[in-house]
PDB file of C-alpha atoms and ligand atoms in Angstrom:
ATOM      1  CA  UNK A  54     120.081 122.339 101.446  1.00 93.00           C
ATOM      2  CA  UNK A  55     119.342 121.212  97.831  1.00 96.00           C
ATOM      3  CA  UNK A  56     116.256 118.708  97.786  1.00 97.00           C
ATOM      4  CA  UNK A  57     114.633 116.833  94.904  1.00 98.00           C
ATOM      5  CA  UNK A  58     111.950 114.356  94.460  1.00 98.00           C
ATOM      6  CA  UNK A  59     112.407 113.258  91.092  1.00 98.00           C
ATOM      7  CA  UNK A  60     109.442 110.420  89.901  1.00 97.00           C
ATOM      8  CA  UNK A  61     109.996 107.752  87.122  1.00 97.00           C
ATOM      9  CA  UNK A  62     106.181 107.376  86.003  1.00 95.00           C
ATOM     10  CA  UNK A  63     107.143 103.585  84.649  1.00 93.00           C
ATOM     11  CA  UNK A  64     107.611 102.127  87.453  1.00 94.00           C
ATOM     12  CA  UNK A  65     106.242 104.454  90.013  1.00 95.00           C
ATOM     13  CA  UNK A  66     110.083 105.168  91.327  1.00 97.00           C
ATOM     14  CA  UNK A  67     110.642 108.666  94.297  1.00 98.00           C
ATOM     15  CA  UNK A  68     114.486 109.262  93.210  1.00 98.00           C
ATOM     16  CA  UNK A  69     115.801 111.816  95.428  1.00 98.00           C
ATOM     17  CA  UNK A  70     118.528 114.125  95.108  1.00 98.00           C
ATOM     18  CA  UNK A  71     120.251 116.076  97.850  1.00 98.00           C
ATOM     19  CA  UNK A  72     123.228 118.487  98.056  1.00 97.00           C
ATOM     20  CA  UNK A  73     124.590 120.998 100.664  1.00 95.00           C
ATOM     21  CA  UNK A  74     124.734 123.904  98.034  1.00 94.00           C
ATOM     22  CA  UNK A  75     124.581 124.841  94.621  1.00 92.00           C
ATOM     23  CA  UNK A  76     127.989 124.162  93.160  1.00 94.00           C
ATOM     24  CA  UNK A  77     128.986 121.679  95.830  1.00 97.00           C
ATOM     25  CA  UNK A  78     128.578 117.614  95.892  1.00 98.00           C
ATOM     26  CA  UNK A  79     125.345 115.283  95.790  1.00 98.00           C
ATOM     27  CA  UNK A  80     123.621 112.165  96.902  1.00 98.00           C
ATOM     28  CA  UNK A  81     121.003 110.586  94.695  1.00 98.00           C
ATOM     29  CA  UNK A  82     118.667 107.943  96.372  1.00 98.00           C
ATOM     30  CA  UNK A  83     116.991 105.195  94.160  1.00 98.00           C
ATOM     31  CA  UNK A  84     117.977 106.458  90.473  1.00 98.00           C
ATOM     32  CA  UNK A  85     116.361 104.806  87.853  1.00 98.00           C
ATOM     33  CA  UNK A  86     118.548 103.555  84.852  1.00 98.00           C
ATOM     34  CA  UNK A  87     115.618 105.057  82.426  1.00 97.00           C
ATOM     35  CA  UNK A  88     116.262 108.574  83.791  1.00 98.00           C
ATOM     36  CA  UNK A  89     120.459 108.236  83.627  1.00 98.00           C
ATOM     37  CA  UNK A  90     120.032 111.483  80.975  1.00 98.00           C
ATOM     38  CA  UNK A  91     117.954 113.861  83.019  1.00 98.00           C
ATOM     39  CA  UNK A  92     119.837 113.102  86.383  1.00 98.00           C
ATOM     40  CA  UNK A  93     123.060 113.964  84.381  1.00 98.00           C
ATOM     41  CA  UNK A  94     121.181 117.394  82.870  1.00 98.00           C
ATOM     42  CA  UNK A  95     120.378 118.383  86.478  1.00 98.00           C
ATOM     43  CA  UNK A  96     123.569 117.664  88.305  1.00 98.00           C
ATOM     44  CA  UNK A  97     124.856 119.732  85.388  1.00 97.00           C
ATOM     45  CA  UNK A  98     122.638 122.448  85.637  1.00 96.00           C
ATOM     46  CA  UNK A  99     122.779 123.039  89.444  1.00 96.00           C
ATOM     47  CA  UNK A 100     126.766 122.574  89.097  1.00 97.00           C
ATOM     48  CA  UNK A 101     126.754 119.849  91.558  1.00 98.00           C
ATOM     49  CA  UNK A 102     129.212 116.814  91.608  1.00 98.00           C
ATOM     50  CA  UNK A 103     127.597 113.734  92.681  1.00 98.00           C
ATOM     51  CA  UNK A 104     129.741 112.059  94.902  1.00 98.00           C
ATOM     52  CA  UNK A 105     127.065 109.170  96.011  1.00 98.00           C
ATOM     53  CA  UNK A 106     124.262 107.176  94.776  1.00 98.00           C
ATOM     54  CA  UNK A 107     121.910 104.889  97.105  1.00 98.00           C
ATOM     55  CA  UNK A 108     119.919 101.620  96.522  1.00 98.00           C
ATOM     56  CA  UNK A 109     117.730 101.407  99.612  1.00 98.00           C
ATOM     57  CA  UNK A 110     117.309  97.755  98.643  1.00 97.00           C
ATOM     58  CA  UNK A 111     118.101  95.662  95.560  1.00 96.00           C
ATOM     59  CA  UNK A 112     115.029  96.305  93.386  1.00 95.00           C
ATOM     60  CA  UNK A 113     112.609  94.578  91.303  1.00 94.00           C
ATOM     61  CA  UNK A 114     110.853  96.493  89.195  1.00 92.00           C
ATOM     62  CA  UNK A 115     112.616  98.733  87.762  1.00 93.00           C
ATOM     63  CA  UNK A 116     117.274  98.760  86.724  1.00 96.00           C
ATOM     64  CA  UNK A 117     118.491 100.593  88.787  1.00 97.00           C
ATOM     65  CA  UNK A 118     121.011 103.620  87.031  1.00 98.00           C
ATOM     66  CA  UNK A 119     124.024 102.597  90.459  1.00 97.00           C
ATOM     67  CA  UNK A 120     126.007 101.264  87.846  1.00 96.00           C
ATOM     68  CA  UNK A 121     125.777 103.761  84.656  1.00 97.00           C
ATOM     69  CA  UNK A 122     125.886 106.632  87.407  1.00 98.00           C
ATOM     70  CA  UNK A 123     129.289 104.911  88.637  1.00 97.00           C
ATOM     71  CA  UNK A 124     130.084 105.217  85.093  1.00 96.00           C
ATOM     72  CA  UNK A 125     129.738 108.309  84.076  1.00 97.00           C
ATOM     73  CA  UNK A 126     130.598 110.359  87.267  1.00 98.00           C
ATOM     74  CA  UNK A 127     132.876 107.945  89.344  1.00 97.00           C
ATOM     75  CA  UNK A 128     130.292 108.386  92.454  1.00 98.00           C
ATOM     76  CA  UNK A 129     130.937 105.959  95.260  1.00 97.00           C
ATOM     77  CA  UNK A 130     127.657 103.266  95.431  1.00 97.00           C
ATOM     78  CA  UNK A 131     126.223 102.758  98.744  1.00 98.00           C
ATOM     79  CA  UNK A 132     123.862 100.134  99.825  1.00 98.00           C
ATOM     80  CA  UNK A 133     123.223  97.975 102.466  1.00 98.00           C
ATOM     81  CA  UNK A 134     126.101  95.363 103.652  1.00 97.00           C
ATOM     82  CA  UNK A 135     123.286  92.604 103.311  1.00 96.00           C
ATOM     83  CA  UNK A 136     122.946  93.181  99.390  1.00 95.00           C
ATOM     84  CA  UNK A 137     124.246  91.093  97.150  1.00 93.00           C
ATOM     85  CA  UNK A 138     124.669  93.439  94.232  1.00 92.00           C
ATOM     86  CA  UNK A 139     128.249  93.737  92.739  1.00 90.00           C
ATOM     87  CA  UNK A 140     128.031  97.274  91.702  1.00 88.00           C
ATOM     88  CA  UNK A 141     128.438  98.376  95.602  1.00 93.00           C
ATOM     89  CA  UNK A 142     131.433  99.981  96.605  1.00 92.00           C
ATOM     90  CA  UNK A 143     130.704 100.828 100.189  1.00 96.00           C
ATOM     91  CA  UNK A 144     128.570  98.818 102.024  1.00 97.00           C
ATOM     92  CA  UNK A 145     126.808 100.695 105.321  1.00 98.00           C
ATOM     93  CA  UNK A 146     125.435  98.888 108.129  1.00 98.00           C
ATOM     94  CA  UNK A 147     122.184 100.100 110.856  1.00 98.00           C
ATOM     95  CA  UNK A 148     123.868 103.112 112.432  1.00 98.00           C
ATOM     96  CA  UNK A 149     126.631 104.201 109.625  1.00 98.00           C
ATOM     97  CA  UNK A 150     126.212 108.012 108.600  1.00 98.00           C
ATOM     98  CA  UNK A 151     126.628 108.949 104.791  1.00 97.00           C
ATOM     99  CA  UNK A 152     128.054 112.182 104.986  1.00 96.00           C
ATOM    100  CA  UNK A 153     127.458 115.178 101.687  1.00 96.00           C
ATOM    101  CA  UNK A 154     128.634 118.207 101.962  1.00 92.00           C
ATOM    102  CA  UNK A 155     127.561 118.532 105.497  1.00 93.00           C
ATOM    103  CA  UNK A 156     123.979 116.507 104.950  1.00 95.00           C
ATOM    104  CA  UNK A 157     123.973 113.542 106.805  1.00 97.00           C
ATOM    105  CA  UNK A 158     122.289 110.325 106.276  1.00 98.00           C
ATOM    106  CA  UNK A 159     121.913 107.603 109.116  1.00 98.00           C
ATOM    107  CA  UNK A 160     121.731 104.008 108.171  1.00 98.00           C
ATOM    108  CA  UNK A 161     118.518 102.220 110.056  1.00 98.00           C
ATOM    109  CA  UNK A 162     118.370  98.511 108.888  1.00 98.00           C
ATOM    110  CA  UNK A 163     114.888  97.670 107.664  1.00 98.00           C
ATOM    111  CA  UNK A 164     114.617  94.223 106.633  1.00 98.00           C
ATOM    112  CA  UNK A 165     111.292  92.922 105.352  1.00 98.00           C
ATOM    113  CA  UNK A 166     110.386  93.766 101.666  1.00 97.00           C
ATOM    114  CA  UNK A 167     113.762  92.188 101.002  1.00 97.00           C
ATOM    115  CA  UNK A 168     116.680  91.354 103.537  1.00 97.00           C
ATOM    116  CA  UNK A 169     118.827  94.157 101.881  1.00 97.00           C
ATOM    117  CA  UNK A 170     116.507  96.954 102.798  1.00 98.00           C
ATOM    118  CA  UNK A 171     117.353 100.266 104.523  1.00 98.00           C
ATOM    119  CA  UNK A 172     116.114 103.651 105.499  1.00 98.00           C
ATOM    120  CA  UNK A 173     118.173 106.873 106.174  1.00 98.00           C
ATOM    121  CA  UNK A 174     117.245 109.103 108.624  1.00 98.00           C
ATOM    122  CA  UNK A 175     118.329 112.925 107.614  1.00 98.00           C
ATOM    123  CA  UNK A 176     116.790 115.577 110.285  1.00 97.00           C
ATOM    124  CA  UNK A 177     113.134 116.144 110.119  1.00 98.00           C
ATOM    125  CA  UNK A 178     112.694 113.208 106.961  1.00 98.00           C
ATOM    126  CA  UNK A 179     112.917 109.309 106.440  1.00 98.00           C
ATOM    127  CA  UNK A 180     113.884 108.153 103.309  1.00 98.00           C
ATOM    128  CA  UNK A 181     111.628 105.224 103.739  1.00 98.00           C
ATOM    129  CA  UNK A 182     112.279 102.939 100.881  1.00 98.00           C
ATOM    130  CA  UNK A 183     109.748  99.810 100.324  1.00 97.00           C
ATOM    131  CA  UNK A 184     109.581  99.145 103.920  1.00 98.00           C
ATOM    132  CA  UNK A 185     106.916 102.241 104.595  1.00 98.00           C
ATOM    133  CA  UNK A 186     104.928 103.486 101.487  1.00 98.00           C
ATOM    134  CA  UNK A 187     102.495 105.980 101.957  1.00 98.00           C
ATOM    135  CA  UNK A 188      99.149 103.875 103.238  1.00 97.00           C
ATOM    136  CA  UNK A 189     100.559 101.002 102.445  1.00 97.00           C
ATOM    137  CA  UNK A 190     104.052  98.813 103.151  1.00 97.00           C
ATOM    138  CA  UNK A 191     106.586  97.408 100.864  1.00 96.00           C
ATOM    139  CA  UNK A 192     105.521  93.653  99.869  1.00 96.00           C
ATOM    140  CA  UNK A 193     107.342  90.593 101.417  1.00 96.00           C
ATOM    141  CA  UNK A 194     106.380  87.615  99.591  1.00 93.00           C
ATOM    142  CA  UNK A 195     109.836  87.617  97.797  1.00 88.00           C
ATOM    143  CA  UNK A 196     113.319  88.269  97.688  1.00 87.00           C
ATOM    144  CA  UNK A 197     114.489  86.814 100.884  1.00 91.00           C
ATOM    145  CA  UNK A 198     110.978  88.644 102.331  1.00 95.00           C
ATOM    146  CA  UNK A 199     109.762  88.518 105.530  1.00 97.00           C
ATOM    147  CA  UNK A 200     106.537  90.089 107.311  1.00 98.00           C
ATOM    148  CA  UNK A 201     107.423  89.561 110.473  1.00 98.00           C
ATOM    149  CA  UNK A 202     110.746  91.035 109.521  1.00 98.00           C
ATOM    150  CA  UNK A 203     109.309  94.041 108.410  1.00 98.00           C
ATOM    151  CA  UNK A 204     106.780  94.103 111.821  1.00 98.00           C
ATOM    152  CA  UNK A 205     109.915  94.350 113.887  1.00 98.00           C
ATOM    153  CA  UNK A 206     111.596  97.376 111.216  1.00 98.00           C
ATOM    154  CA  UNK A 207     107.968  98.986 111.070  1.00 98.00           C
ATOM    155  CA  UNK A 208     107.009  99.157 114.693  1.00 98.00           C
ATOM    156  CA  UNK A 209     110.194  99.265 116.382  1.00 98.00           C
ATOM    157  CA  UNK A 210     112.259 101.293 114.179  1.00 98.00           C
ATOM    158  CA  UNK A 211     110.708 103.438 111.503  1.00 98.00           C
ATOM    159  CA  UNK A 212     106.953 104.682 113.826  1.00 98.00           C
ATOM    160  CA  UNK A 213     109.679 104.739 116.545  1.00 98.00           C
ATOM    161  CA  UNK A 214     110.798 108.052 114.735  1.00 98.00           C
ATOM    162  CA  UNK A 215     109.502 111.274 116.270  1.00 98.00           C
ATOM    163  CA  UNK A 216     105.194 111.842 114.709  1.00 98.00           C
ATOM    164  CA  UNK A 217     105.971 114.980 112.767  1.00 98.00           C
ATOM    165  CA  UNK A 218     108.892 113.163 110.780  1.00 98.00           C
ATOM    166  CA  UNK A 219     108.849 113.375 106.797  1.00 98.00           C
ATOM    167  CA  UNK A 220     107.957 109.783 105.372  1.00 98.00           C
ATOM    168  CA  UNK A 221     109.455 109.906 101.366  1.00 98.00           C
ATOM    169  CA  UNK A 222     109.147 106.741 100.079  1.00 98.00           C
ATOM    170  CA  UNK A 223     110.906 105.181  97.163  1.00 98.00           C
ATOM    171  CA  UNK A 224     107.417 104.776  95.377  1.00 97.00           C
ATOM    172  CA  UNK A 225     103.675 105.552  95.087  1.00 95.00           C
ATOM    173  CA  UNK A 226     101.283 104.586  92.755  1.00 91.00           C
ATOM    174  CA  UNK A 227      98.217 107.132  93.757  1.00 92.00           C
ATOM    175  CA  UNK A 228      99.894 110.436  93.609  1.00 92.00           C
ATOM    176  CA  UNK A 229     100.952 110.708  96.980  1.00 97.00           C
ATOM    177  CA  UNK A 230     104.200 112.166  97.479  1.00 98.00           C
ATOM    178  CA  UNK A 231     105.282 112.537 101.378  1.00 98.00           C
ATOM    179  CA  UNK A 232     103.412 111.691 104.835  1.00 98.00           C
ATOM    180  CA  UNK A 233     104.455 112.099 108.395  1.00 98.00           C
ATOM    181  CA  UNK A 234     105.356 109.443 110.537  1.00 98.00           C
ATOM    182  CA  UNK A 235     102.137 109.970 112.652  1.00 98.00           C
ATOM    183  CA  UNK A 236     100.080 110.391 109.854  1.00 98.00           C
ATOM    184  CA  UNK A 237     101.217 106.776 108.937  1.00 98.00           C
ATOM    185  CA  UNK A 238     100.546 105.422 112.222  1.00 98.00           C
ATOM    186  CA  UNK A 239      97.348 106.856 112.049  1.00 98.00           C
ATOM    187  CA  UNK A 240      95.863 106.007 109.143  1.00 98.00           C
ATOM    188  CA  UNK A 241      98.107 103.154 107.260  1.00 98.00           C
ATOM    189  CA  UNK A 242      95.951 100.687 106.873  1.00 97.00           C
ATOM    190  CA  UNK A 243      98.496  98.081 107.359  1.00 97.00           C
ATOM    191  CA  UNK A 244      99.743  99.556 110.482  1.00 98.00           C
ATOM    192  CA  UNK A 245      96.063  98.994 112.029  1.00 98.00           C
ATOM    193  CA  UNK A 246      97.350  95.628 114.343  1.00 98.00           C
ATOM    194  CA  UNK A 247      97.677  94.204 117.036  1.00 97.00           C
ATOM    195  CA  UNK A 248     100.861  91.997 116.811  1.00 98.00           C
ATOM    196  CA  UNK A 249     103.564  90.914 114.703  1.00 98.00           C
ATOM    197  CA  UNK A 250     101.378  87.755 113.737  1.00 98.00           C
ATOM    198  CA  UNK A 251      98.178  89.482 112.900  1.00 98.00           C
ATOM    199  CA  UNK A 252     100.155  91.855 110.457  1.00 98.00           C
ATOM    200  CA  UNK A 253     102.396  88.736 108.983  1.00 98.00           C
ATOM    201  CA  UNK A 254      98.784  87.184 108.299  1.00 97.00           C
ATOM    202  CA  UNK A 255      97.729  90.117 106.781  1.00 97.00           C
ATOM    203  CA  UNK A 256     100.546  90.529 104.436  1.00 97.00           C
ATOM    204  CA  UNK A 257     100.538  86.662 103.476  1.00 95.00           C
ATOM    205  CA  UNK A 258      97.217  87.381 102.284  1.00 94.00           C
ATOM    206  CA  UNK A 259      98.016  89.818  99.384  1.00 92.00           C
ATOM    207  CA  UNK A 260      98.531  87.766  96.565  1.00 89.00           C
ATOM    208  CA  UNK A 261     100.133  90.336  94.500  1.00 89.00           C
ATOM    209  CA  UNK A 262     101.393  89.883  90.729  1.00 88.00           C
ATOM    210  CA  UNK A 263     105.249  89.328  90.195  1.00 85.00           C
ATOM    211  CA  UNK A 264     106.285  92.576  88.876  1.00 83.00           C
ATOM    212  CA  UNK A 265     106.232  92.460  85.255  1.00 83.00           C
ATOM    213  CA  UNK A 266     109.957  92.987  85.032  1.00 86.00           C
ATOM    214  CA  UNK A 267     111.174  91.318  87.917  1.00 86.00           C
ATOM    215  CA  UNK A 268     113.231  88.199  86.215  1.00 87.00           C
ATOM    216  CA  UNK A 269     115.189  91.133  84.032  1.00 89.00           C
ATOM    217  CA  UNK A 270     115.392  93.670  86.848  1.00 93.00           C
ATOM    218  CA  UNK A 271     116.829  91.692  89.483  1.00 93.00           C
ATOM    219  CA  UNK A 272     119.536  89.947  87.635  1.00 91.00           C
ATOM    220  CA  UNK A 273     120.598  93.251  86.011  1.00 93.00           C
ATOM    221  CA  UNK A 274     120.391  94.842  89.062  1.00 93.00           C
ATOM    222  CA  UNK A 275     122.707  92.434  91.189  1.00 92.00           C
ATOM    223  CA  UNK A 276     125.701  92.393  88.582  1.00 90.00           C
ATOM    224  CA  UNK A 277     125.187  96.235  87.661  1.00 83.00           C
ATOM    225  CA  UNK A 278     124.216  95.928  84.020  1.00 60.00           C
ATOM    226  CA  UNK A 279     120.628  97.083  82.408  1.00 49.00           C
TER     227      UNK A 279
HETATM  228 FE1  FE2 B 191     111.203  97.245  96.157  1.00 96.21          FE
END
């Protein structure tokens, strides 16, 4: 297996690129429309031909590169069947495998940060998207977001996954770059409570910033243009 963890220091964005084999097809997870160039230089250079590119959710911080990817390589764009981006051409729902060259991906619905939000499962690793960051959780006080949502994902799906699973997230902001599903459960410090209600008033009481480039980003993002 070909694996890459690719970071866009702008906006803090894990992009991650897999492939069965050096000349054979690819997947790219969470591409950032800023890095279109050295995506393209890589593919290039390990003679892969992406076939797929996924949005784990519709995001808001950064343009996403679905579109421009679609574009240049004719790759099929996967996300979630919730989203309500235009750029998607096949929508997968909890359950669907996205098959590579042999590498397969399973669909686990994750709503929370946003309703549109996934995580694939691929053997011993989670791509975890903004639902579980490392020490910290994807924020829900927009886009369609919902802590109590994201509870139910956290505690019954994603820590559901076997301790020693890889968590790689689709962002960090301290340098981190993977964590283990037990690891999380052990020390997240939003994963410390007691019930869905104790964690929903936990999250309500963030008060985060809108992300400086949210009212371009998310636009751009849902008709495919940056
Ligand atoms: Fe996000």
């Amino acid at each position: 297996m070909i694996f890459r963890q690719l970071f866009d220091s702008a906006s803090g964005t894990y992009t991650y690129l897999i492939a069965g084999r050096a000349g054979g097809e690819a997947l790219l997870i969470d591409p950032v429309l800023e890095k279109l160039d050295r995506y393209l230089k890589l593919l290039d250079e390990l003679e892969l031909k992406l076939v797929k590119a996924v949005d784990t959710h519709l995001h808001a911080d950064h343009f996403s590169a679905l579109a421009a990817l679609q574009q240049r390589t004719h790759c099929v764009n996967v996300m979630g069947s919730q989203t309500a981006a235009d750029v998607v051409s096949l929508r997968v729902d909890e359950g669907d495998i996205i098959d590579v060259d042999g590498q397969r991906l399973e669909a686990i619905y994750t709503p929370g940060h946003t309703d549109d939000s996934y995580s694939f499962l691929m053997g011993d690793r989670v791509f975890s998207g903004d639902t579980l960051l490392i020490r910290g959780t994807g924020r829900t006080d927009f886009q369609n977001g919902d802590p109590y949502a994201q509870y139910d994902s956290l505690f019954n799906k994603l820590l559901r996954l076997p301790a020693e699973t890889l968590v790689f997230p689709a962002h960090d902001y301290k340098g981190d770059t993977v964590s283990t599903i037990g690891e999380e459960r052990a020390f997240n410090p939003r994963l410390q409570v007691d019930s869905a209600d104790e964690y929903a008033e936990l999250m309500n009481k963030l008060n985060l910033p809108r992300p400086a480039m949210m009212d371009v980003a998310v636009p751009a993002n849902l008709r495919g243009a940056g």
